Coordinates of C-alpha atoms and ligand atoms in Angstrom, one line a residue:
X1 CA 22.3 -17.6 35.7
X2 CA 19.9 -15.9 37.5
X3 CA 16.1 -17.1 37.8
X4 CA 14.6 -14.3 35.9
X5 CA 17.1 -13.9 33.0
X6 CA 16.6 -18.1 33.1
X7 CA 12.8 -17.4 32.7
X8 CA 13.0 -14.5 30.1
X9 CA 15.5 -16.5 27.6
X10 CA 12.8 -19.7 28.1
X11 CA 10.0 -17.7 27.2
X12 CA 11.6 -16.1 24.4
X13 CA 13.1 -18.9 22.8
X14 CA 9.8 -21.0 23.3
X15 CA 7.9 -18.3 21.5
X16 CA 10.1 -18.0 18.7
X17 CA 10.0 -21.4 17.9
X18 CA 6.0 -21.5 17.9
X19 CA 5.9 -18.7 15.8
X20 CA 8.4 -19.9 13.3
X21 CA 6.2 -23.3 13.1
X22 CA 3.0 -21.2 12.8
X23 CA 4.8 -19.2 10.0
X24 CA 6.0 -22.4 8.4
X25 CA 2.3 -23.8 8.6
X26 CA 0.8 -20.6 7.0
X27 CA 3.1 -20.5 4.5
X28 CA 2.3 -24.1 3.2
X29 CA -1.7 -23.9 3.8
X30 CA -2.6 -20.5 3.4
X31 CA 0.2 -17.9 2.0
X32 CA -0.7 -14.5 3.1
X33 CA -2.2 -15.6 6.4
X34 CA 0.7 -15.9 8.6
X35 CA 0.2 -15.1 12.2
X36 CA 2.7 -11.9 12.1
X37 CA 1.0 -10.5 8.8
X38 CA -2.7 -11.1 9.8
X39 CA -1.9 -9.5 13.3
X40 CA -0.2 -6.7 11.6
X41 CA -3.2 -6.3 9.0
X42 CA -5.7 -5.9 12.1
X43 CA -3.3 -3.2 13.4
X44 CA -3.1 -1.3 10.4
X45 CA -7.0 -1.7 10.3
X46 CA -7.6 -0.6 13.8
X47 CA -5.1 2.1 13.6
X48 CA -6.6 5.7 14.2
X49 CA -6.4 7.8 10.9
X50 CA -3.9 10.8 12.3
X51 CA -1.6 7.7 13.4
X52 CA -1.8 6.2 9.8
X53 CA -1.4 9.4 8.0
X54 CA 1.6 10.2 10.6
X55 CA 3.1 6.9 9.5
X56 CA 2.5 7.4 5.9
X57 CA 4.0 10.7 5.9
X58 CA 7.0 10.1 8.2
X59 CA 8.2 6.7 7.3
X60 CA 6.6 6.1 3.9
X61 CA 7.0 2.8 2.8
X62 CA 9.1 1.9 5.8
X63 CA 6.0 2.0 7.9
X64 CA 5.6 -1.9 7.2
X65 CA 9.1 -2.8 8.4
X66 CA 8.4 -0.5 11.6
X67 CA 4.9 -1.7 12.0
X68 CA 6.5 -5.5 12.3
X69 CA 9.2 -4.2 14.1
X70 CA 6.9 -3.1 17.1
X71 CA 5.2 -6.5 16.9
X72 CA 8.3 -8.2 17.3
X73 CA 9.3 -5.9 20.7
X74 CA 5.5 -6.7 21.8
X75 CA 5.6 -10.4 21.4
X76 CA 9.1 -10.3 23.2
X77 CA 7.9 -8.8 26.2
X78 CA 5.0 -11.1 26.1
X79 CA 7.3 -14.3 26.0
X80 CA 9.6 -12.9 28.4
X81 CA 7.2 -11.9 31.0
X82 CA 5.4 -15.0 30.6
X83 CA 8.9 -17.1 30.7
X84 CA 9.6 -15.1 34.2
X85 CA 6.2 -15.5 35.3
X86 CA 6.2 -19.2 34.8
X87 CA 9.4 -19.6 37.0
X88 CA 7.2 -19.1 39.7
X89 CA 3.9 -20.3 38.7
X90 CA 3.6 -22.9 35.9
X91 CA 0.2 -22.0 35.1
X92 CA 1.8 -18.6 33.6
X93 CA 2.7 -20.8 30.5
X94 CA -0.7 -21.6 29.8
X95 CA -2.1 -17.7 30.1
X96 CA 1.0 -16.8 28.0
X97 CA 0.2 -19.4 25.3
X98 CA -3.6 -18.6 25.1
X99 CA -2.9 -14.9 24.7
X100 CA -1.0 -15.9 22.0
X101 CA -3.0 -18.0 20.3
X102 CA -6.4 -15.8 21.2
X103 CA -4.6 -12.6 19.7
X104 CA -3.4 -14.5 16.7
X105 CA -6.7 -16.4 15.9
X106 CA -9.0 -13.6 16.3
X107 CA -7.0 -11.5 13.8
X108 CA -7.1 -14.2 11.6
X109 CA -10.7 -14.5 11.9
X110 CA -11.5 -11.0 11.3
X111 CA -9.2 -10.5 8.7
X112 CA -11.6 -9.6 5.7
X113 CA -10.8 -12.1 3.3
X114 CA -10.4 -14.6 6.7
X115 CA -11.5 -18.2 6.5
X116 CA -11.5 -20.5 9.7
X117 CA -8.6 -22.1 8.3
X118 CA -6.7 -19.5 9.0
X119 CA -7.0 -19.4 12.8
X120 CA -5.1 -23.0 12.6
X121 CA -1.7 -21.9 12.4
X122 CA -1.9 -19.2 15.1
X123 CA -3.4 -22.1 17.6
X124 CA -1.1 -24.7 16.7
X125 CA 1.8 -22.2 16.7
X126 CA 0.6 -21.0 20.5
X127 CA 0.1 -24.6 21.6
X128 CA 3.8 -25.2 20.6
X129 CA 5.3 -22.5 22.3
X130 CA 3.6 -23.4 25.6
X131 CA 4.7 -26.9 25.3
X132 CA 8.3 -25.6 24.4
X133 CA 8.1 -23.7 27.6
X134 CA 6.7 -26.6 29.9
X135 CA 9.5 -28.5 28.6
X136 CA 12.2 -26.3 29.3
X137 CA 13.6 -26.4 32.6
X138 CA 12.8 -23.4 34.0
X139 CA 14.9 -24.3 37.7
X140 CA 18.0 -25.1 38.1
X141 CA 18.4 -29.0 38.7
X142 CA 18.7 -29.8 42.5
X143 CA 21.1 -32.7 43.4
X144 CA 20.2 -35.7 45.3
X145 CA 21.7 -33.7 48.5
X146 CA 19.4 -30.7 47.9
X147 CA 22.0 -28.3 46.6
X148 CA 21.7 -26.8 43.2
X149 CA 23.9 -27.7 40.6
X150 CA 26.8 -25.3 39.9
X151 CA 28.5 -24.9 36.9
X152 CA 26.7 -24.8 33.2
X153 CA 23.5 -26.1 33.0
X154 CA 23.9 -28.6 30.1
X155 CA 20.0 -29.6 30.1
X156 CA 18.9 -26.2 29.6
X157 CA 21.8 -25.7 27.0
X158 CA 20.6 -28.5 25.1
X159 CA 17.3 -27.8 25.2
X160 CA 17.3 -24.2 24.3
X161 CA 20.2 -25.3 21.3
X162 CA 17.4 -27.7 20.1
X163 CA 14.3 -25.5 20.1
X164 CA 16.5 -22.7 18.2
X165 CA 17.7 -25.1 15.4
X166 CA 14.4 -26.3 15.2
X167 CA 12.8 -22.6 15.1
X168 CA 15.9 -21.7 12.4
X169 CA 14.9 -24.7 10.0
X170 CA 11.2 -23.8 10.1
X171 CA 12.3 -20.2 9.6
X172 CA 14.4 -21.3 6.6
X173 CA 12.0 -23.9 5.0
X174 CA 9.0 -21.2 5.6
X175 CA 11.2 -18.5 3.8
X176 CA 11.8 -21.1 0.7
X177 CA 7.9 -22.0 0.4
X178 CA 7.1 -18.3 -0.3
X179 CA 10.5 -17.9 -2.1
X180 CA 9.1 -20.7 -4.6
X181 CA 5.9 -19.4 -4.9
X182 CA 7.2 -15.5 -5.2
X183 CA 9.1 -17.4 -8.1
X184 CA 6.0 -18.6 -9.5
X185 CA 4.3 -15.4 -9.3
X186 CA 7.1 -13.7 -11.2
X187 CA 7.5 -16.5 -13.7
X188 CA 3.7 -16.4 -14.5
X189 CA 4.1 -12.5 -14.7
X190 CA 6.9 -13.0 -17.1
X191 CA 5.2 -15.2 -19.0
X192 CA 2.5 -12.9 -20.0
X193 CA 2.6 -11.4 -23.3
X194 CA -0.1 -8.4 -23.5
X195 CA -2.1 -7.9 -27.0
X196 CA -1.4 -4.7 -28.3
X197 CA -3.9 -2.2 -27.7
X198 CA -7.0 -1.7 -29.8
X199 CA -6.8 2.1 -29.3
X200 CA -3.0 3.0 -28.5
X201 CA -2.2 6.0 -26.8
X202 CA -0.9 8.6 -29.0
X203 CA 3.1 9.1 -29.1
X204 CA 3.9 11.8 -26.0
X205 CA 4.4 15.0 -27.9
X206 CA 7.8 16.0 -28.8
X207 CA 9.7 18.5 -26.5
X208 CA 8.2 16.4 -23.5
X209 CA 10.6 16.4 -20.6
X210 CA 12.2 12.8 -20.2
X211 CA 10.9 12.3 -16.5
X212 CA 7.1 12.9 -17.9
X213 CA 6.8 9.0 -17.1
X214 CA 7.6 7.6 -14.0
X215 CA 9.3 4.3 -14.5
X216 CA 7.7 1.4 -12.8
X217 CA 10.6 1.0 -10.4
X218 CA 10.2 4.7 -8.9
X219 CA 6.5 4.5 -8.8
X220 CA 5.3 5.3 -5.1
X221 CA 3.3 2.3 -3.4
X222 CA 0.7 2.9 -1.1
X223 CA -1.3 0.0 0.8
X224 CA -2.4 -1.6 3.5
X225 CA -0.8 -5.0 2.3
X226 CA 1.9 -6.5 4.5
X227 CA 2.7 -8.8 2.1
X228 CA 2.3 -7.9 -1.6
X229 CA -0.6 -11.0 -2.5
X230 CA 0.7 -12.8 -5.5
X231 CA -2.1 -13.9 -7.5
X232 CA -1.7 -16.8 -10.0
X233 CA -3.3 -15.2 -13.2
X234 CA -4.4 -18.4 -14.5
X235 CA -6.7 -18.9 -11.5
X236 CA -7.7 -15.0 -11.2
X237 CA -11.2 -14.5 -11.6
X238 CA -13.2 -10.8 -11.9
X239 CA -17.0 -11.2 -10.5
X240 CA -19.4 -8.1 -11.1
X241 CA -22.2 -8.5 -9.4
X242 CA -24.7 -6.7 -6.9
X243 CA -27.2 -4.0 -8.5
X244 CA -27.1 -5.7 -11.9
X245 CA -29.4 -7.7 -14.5
X246 CA -26.5 -10.3 -15.6
X247 CA -23.6 -11.6 -13.1
X248 CA -20.4 -11.5 -15.1
X249 CA -17.5 -13.6 -14.4
X250 CA -14.1 -13.3 -16.5
X251 CA -11.0 -14.7 -16.4
X252 CA -7.9 -13.0 -17.0
X253 CA -7.8 -15.3 -20.5
X254 CA -11.1 -13.2 -21.4
X255 CA -10.2 -9.9 -19.9
X256 CA -7.5 -9.9 -22.5
X257 CA -9.6 -10.8 -25.3
X258 CA -11.3 -7.2 -25.0
X259 CA -10.4 -4.4 -26.8
X260 CA -7.8 -2.6 -24.7
X261 CA -7.0 0.9 -24.7
X262 CA -3.5 2.5 -23.7
X263 CA -3.3 5.9 -22.0
X264 CA -1.3 8.3 -19.8
X265 CA -2.4 9.1 -16.7
X266 CA -1.5 10.2 -13.5
X267 CA -2.1 8.8 -10.2
X268 CA -1.8 10.2 -6.6
X269 CA -2.6 9.6 -3.3
X270 CA -5.0 11.8 -1.3
X271 CA -2.5 11.2 1.9
X272 CA 0.1 13.3 -0.3
X273 CA 1.3 16.3 1.5
X274 CA 1.8 19.5 -0.5
X275 CA 5.1 19.1 -2.4
X276 CA 5.2 15.3 -1.4
X277 CA 6.2 12.5 -3.7
X278 CA 3.2 10.3 -3.9
X279 CA 2.1 11.1 -7.5
X280 CA 3.4 9.5 -10.7
X281 CA 2.6 9.1 -14.3
X282 CA 2.5 5.9 -16.2
X283 CA 1.3 4.4 -19.7
X284 CA -1.7 2.2 -18.5
X285 CA -3.0 -0.7 -20.8
X286 CA -6.5 -1.9 -19.8
X287 CA -10.0 -2.7 -20.5
X288 CA -12.4 0.2 -20.1
X289 CA -15.0 -0.3 -17.6
X290 CA -18.0 1.2 -19.0
X291 CA -18.8 -1.4 -21.8
X292 CA -18.2 -4.2 -19.1
X293 CA -20.7 -2.7 -16.6
X294 CA -23.2 -1.7 -19.5
X295 CA -23.1 -5.7 -20.7
X296 CA -23.9 -6.6 -16.9
X297 CA -26.8 -4.1 -16.8
X298 CA -26.3 -1.6 -14.3
X299 CA -29.9 -1.3 -12.2
X300 CA -31.2 1.9 -11.7
X301 CA -30.3 3.6 -8.5
X302 CA -26.8 2.0 -8.3
X303 CA -24.2 5.0 -7.9
X304 CA -21.2 3.1 -6.4
X305 CA -19.1 0.3 -7.8
X306 CA -17.1 -1.3 -4.6
X307 CA -13.9 -3.1 -5.9
X308 CA -12.8 -6.0 -4.0
X309 CA -9.3 -7.2 -3.6
X310 CA -7.7 -10.6 -2.8
X311 CA -6.6 -9.1 0.5
X312 CA -9.6 -7.9 1.6
X313 CA -9.6 -3.8 0.4
X314 CA -12.4 -2.3 -0.5
X315 CA -12.2 0.8 -2.6
X316 CA -15.8 2.7 -3.4
X317 CA -16.0 4.5 -7.1
X318 CA -18.9 6.7 -8.4
X319 CA -20.6 4.4 -11.2
X320 CA -20.7 7.8 -13.0
X321 CA -17.1 7.5 -13.9
X322 CA -17.0 4.7 -15.5
X323 CA -19.9 6.1 -17.9
X324 CA -18.9 9.7 -18.5
X325 CA -16.7 9.3 -21.3
X326 CA -13.1 9.0 -19.0
X327 CA -10.8 6.0 -19.3
X328 CA -11.6 4.5 -16.1
X329 CA -10.1 0.9 -16.9
X330 CA -9.2 -2.5 -15.9
X331 CA -5.6 -2.1 -16.0
X332 CA -3.4 -5.1 -16.8
X333 CA -0.1 -3.2 -18.1
X334 CA 1.8 0.0 -16.8
X335 CA 4.9 1.6 -19.3
X336 CA 4.9 -1.6 -21.3
X337 CA 4.8 -4.5 -19.0
X338 CA 2.3 -6.6 -16.9
X339 CA 1.1 -4.6 -14.0
X340 CA 4.2 -5.2 -11.5
X341 CA 3.1 -7.3 -8.5
X342 CA 3.4 -4.4 -6.0
X343 CA 0.9 -2.3 -8.5
X344 CA -1.9 -4.6 -8.6
X345 CA -0.8 -7.6 -10.7
X346 CA -2.9 -8.9 -12.4
X347 CA -5.3 -6.5 -12.8
X348 CA -6.3 -3.0 -10.8
X349 CA -8.6 -0.3 -11.3
X350 CA -7.7 3.2 -12.6
X351 CA -10.0 6.1 -12.6
X352 CA -8.8 9.5 -14.2
X353 CA -9.3 12.3 -11.7
X354 CA -9.8 10.3 -8.5
X355 CA -7.4 9.5 -6.3
X356 CA -6.0 6.4 -5.5
X357 CA -8.0 5.3 -2.4
X358 CA -11.4 6.2 -4.6
X359 CA -10.8 4.7 -7.6
X360 CA -7.4 2.5 -8.3
X361 CA -8.2 -1.0 -6.3
X362 CA -4.9 -3.1 -7.0
X363 CA -5.4 -6.8 -6.8
X364 CA -9.1 -6.3 -7.7
X365 CA -11.4 -9.6 -8.0
X366 CA -14.7 -8.2 -7.4
X367 CA -16.9 -5.3 -8.5
X368 CA -20.2 -4.8 -6.7
X369 CA -23.0 -2.3 -7.9
X370 CA -24.3 -0.9 -5.1
X371 CA -25.1 2.8 -3.5
X372 CA -22.9 5.2 -1.4
X373 CA -25.9 4.8 1.2
X374 CA -25.8 1.3 1.6
X375 CA -21.7 0.8 1.7
X376 CA -19.0 2.6 3.2
X377 CA -15.8 1.1 1.6
X378 CA -12.5 0.7 3.8
X379 CA -11.5 4.4 3.4
X380 CA -14.6 6.2 3.9
X381 CA -15.3 4.2 7.3
X382 CA -12.4 5.9 8.5
X383 CA -13.3 9.4 7.9
X384 CA -12.2 10.2 4.2
X385 CA -14.2 11.8 1.3
X386 CA -16.5 9.5 -0.4
X387 CA -15.8 11.0 -3.9
X388 CA -12.1 11.4 -3.7
X389 CA -12.1 14.1 -6.7
X390 CA -8.3 15.0 -7.3
X391 CA -7.7 18.7 -6.2
X392 CA -5.7 21.3 -8.6
X393 CA -2.0 21.4 -7.1
X394 CA 1.3 22.1 -8.1
X395 CA 4.9 21.2 -7.1
X396 CA 8.5 22.7 -7.2
X397 CA 11.3 20.1 -8.3
X398 CA 13.9 22.3 -9.0
X399 CA 15.8 24.1 -7.4
X400 CA 15.5 21.7 -4.0
X401 CA 14.5 23.2 -0.8
X402 CA 17.3 24.7 1.1
X403 CA 19.3 24.9 -1.8
X404 CA 22.6 27.0 -2.5
X405 CA 22.6 28.7 -5.3
X406 CA 24.4 31.3 -7.2
X407 CA 23.3 34.6 -8.4
X408 CA 22.2 35.0 -12.3
X409 CA 19.4 32.7 -14.1
X410 CA 18.0 29.6 -12.2
X411 CA 15.8 27.3 -13.9
X412 CA 12.7 26.8 -11.4
X413 CA 10.9 23.7 -12.8
X414 CA 8.4 21.0 -11.6
X415 CA 5.1 19.7 -12.1
X416 CA 1.3 20.7 -11.6
X417 CA -1.5 18.4 -12.0
X418 CA -5.8 18.3 -12.0
X419 CA -7.0 15.4 -13.6
X420 CA -10.1 15.6 -15.5
X421 CA -9.7 19.2 -16.0
X422 CA -6.4 19.8 -17.3
X423 CA -3.5 22.7 -16.1
X424 CA -4.0 26.1 -17.7
X425 CA -1.7 28.1 -16.3
X426 CA 1.4 27.8 -13.7
X427 CA 2.7 31.0 -11.9
X428 CA 5.7 31.3 -9.4
X429 CA 6.0 34.1 -6.8
X430 CA 9.3 34.9 -5.6
X431 CA 9.4 36.3 -1.7
X432 CA 5.6 36.9 -2.1
X433 CA 5.8 39.3 -5.0
X434 CA 3.9 39.1 -8.0
X435 CA 3.1 35.7 -9.7
X436 CA 5.3 35.1 -12.8
X437 CA 3.8 32.8 -15.5
X438 CA 5.8 30.1 -16.2
X439 CA 6.3 28.5 -19.3
X440 CA 4.1 25.2 -19.7
X441 CA 5.8 22.0 -21.3
X442 CA 3.9 19.9 -24.1
X443 CA 1.7 17.6 -21.9
X444 CA -0.1 14.2 -22.8
X445 CA -3.5 14.6 -21.9
X446 CA -6.0 16.6 -19.1
X447 CA -5.5 13.6 -17.1
X448 CA -1.5 13.6 -16.8
X449 CA 0.4 16.2 -15.0
X450 CA 1.8 19.2 -16.8
X451 CA 5.7 20.2 -16.6
X452 CA 6.7 23.4 -16.1
X453 CA 9.8 25.8 -15.9
X454 CA 10.5 29.6 -15.5
X455 CA 13.8 31.2 -15.4
X456 CA 14.4 33.1 -12.5
X457 CA 17.0 35.9 -12.4
X458 CA 18.2 35.0 -8.8
X459 CA 19.6 38.0 -6.9
X460 CA 21.9 37.2 -3.6
X461 CA 20.4 36.5 0.0
X462 CA 17.5 34.3 1.2
X463 CA 14.5 33.9 -1.0
X464 CA 11.4 31.6 -1.0
X465 CA 9.6 30.4 -4.1
X466 CA 5.8 29.7 -4.2
X467 CA 3.8 27.9 -7.0
X468 CA 0.3 28.1 -8.0
X469 CA -1.7 26.2 -10.8
X470 CA -5.1 27.3 -12.5
X471 CA -7.0 24.5 -13.8
X472 CA -8.7 24.7 -17.3
X473 CA -11.9 25.4 -15.4
X474 CA -10.5 28.7 -14.0
X475 CA -10.3 27.5 -10.8
X476 CA -7.1 29.1 -9.2
X477 CA -5.0 26.5 -6.6
X478 CA -5.8 27.6 -3.3
X479 CA -3.5 29.1 -0.9
X480 CA -5.7 28.1 2.2
X481 CA -3.8 25.3 4.0
X482 CA -5.8 21.9 4.5
X483 CA -4.2 18.6 5.5
X484 CA -4.4 15.5 3.7
X485 CA -7.5 14.1 5.5
X486 CA -10.3 14.3 4.8
X487 CA -10.1 15.0 1.3
X488 CA -7.0 16.0 0.1
X489 CA -4.3 18.6 1.4
X490 CA -4.0 22.3 -0.2
X491 CA -1.7 24.9 0.0
X492 CA 1.0 26.6 -2.2
X493 CA 4.4 24.6 -2.2
X494 CA 6.8 26.7 -0.8
X495 CA 10.4 26.2 -0.8
X496 CA 13.5 28.3 0.9
X497 CA 16.7 29.0 -1.0
X498 CA 20.1 30.8 -0.6
X499 CA 21.6 32.8 -3.4
X500 CA 25.3 33.5 -3.0
Ligands
LIG601 N1 -6.1 -3.6 -2.8 C1 -5.6 -1.9 -2.5 N2 -5.8 -1.3 -3.5 C2 -5.0 0.2 -3.1 C3 -4.9 0.4 -1.7 C4 -4.9 -0.6 -0.9 O1 -4.2 -0.3 0.0 N3 -5.0 -1.9 -1.2 N4 -4.4 1.8 -1.6 C5 -4.8 2.9 -2.8 C6 -4.1 3.9 -2.3 S1 -4.6 5.0 -1.3 C7 -3.4 4.4 -3.5 S2 -3.0 6.2 -3.7 C8 -3.1 3.6 -4.9 C9 -1.8 3.7 -5.1 O2 -1.1 2.8 -6.1 P1 0.4 2.4 -6.5 O3 0.7 1.7 -5.0 O4 0.2 1.4 -7.3 O5 1.0 3.9 -6.7 O6 -3.4 2.2 -4.6 C10 -5.1 2.3 -4.2 N5 -5.5 0.9 -3.7
LIG602 MO1 -3.6 6.9 -1.3

């Protein structure tokens, strides 16, 4: 085997065993702070907004596996390079291990919820990787007569196998440990019996279409969390502090004792492109935030609620939205179940009328009353608008883009939304022609989307269909195109179809 290949293999196996050991240690002492996840989280936070937008748009929920894969490739290159260099220059081992440990430790220490202990797995793993590489026979054994041994290098094969087996065992154990914890989180969620709402939602009006409510399993997910936080509701606490007269700390049981409201609310993501999928409607159960804040006593001048989550997200929401009568809540239930882990279990915020990044902090553990002048939340620091008001928009769901249709009546249908304002009319234009008014289906409230449909007498040939909504303030959805950054996409969803 040539020396370089030998070095590369030794480097990769040594690094792999160190990283597996570090992940195992992290799984035991501090779940969610494994070196890979911590480095990945730092990469996400440091990623420039346009790249993030691209990732959300092009990769959707696959953005996280792709990121972890990219980190894996960088690690393999670093490990192989270190191994190759070490065949000539032993000190390369210290350099490679040092880089690995330093990057891991720096990422761990700079995570928003990071503690000094979080750096331990990375340092330990890097040291182990260095020792392993030192121990591996990087050069071919030389016989007493000074001739390199030929044939299979038993020592190399044996040591590589031992390391690989050790890494495999660490990996399996680590997965078992986190699997246990996941099951525990799932069990504690499964054991929760949510109280009935003191103020239940009205039944959905008859005539509402079946897909008005988005099932939990199909609800879009957008967040920066590489691993979903697993919060034990029995240790969960919410702290309300900052510009308040009395700090409040609540347990989950205390939160559930408060009168609950149940509401149908549409939630959507500011990163959604025109016509995009990051929107859904659910029946949420939660504690109105306004009363809680009033009990805490909001000090004069406080205009921002900064919600902090277990994994360190910060989301800034205007104080006014908790006091102006809308159903801003700390949600605990979604479509008749406790919140799914992905959607913020055990508690998330929900603010009708605001995009998720400005009002819907998942896994929330802290609310700090402050001002917009004093503090920029996570997305605002990255250039997104501070207020996050949902823009009036509409989408064509049927027919699908590039559908081949037969001439005759075709049902064109979709949704339109302008949470807090409500939808007044929806219109469709065929081939840039006059706007035709669509039929609006019954809807739940001004905080939910409105389904619409129109029977179109399709004639043969290629056609384009465009939609626009008018909200109940009379404002017509603009046709001017804007990208999602910095405060939500605008433009009209337009599709092409062919009629035979
Ligand atoms: N803790 C936390 N909360 C978060 C986010 C996040 O990254 N972390 N993303 C926000 C964004 S941008 C949106 S659009 C909504 C999405 O909520 P969902 O995943 O339940 O649909 O969550 C919001 N809350
Ligand atoms: Mo979002």
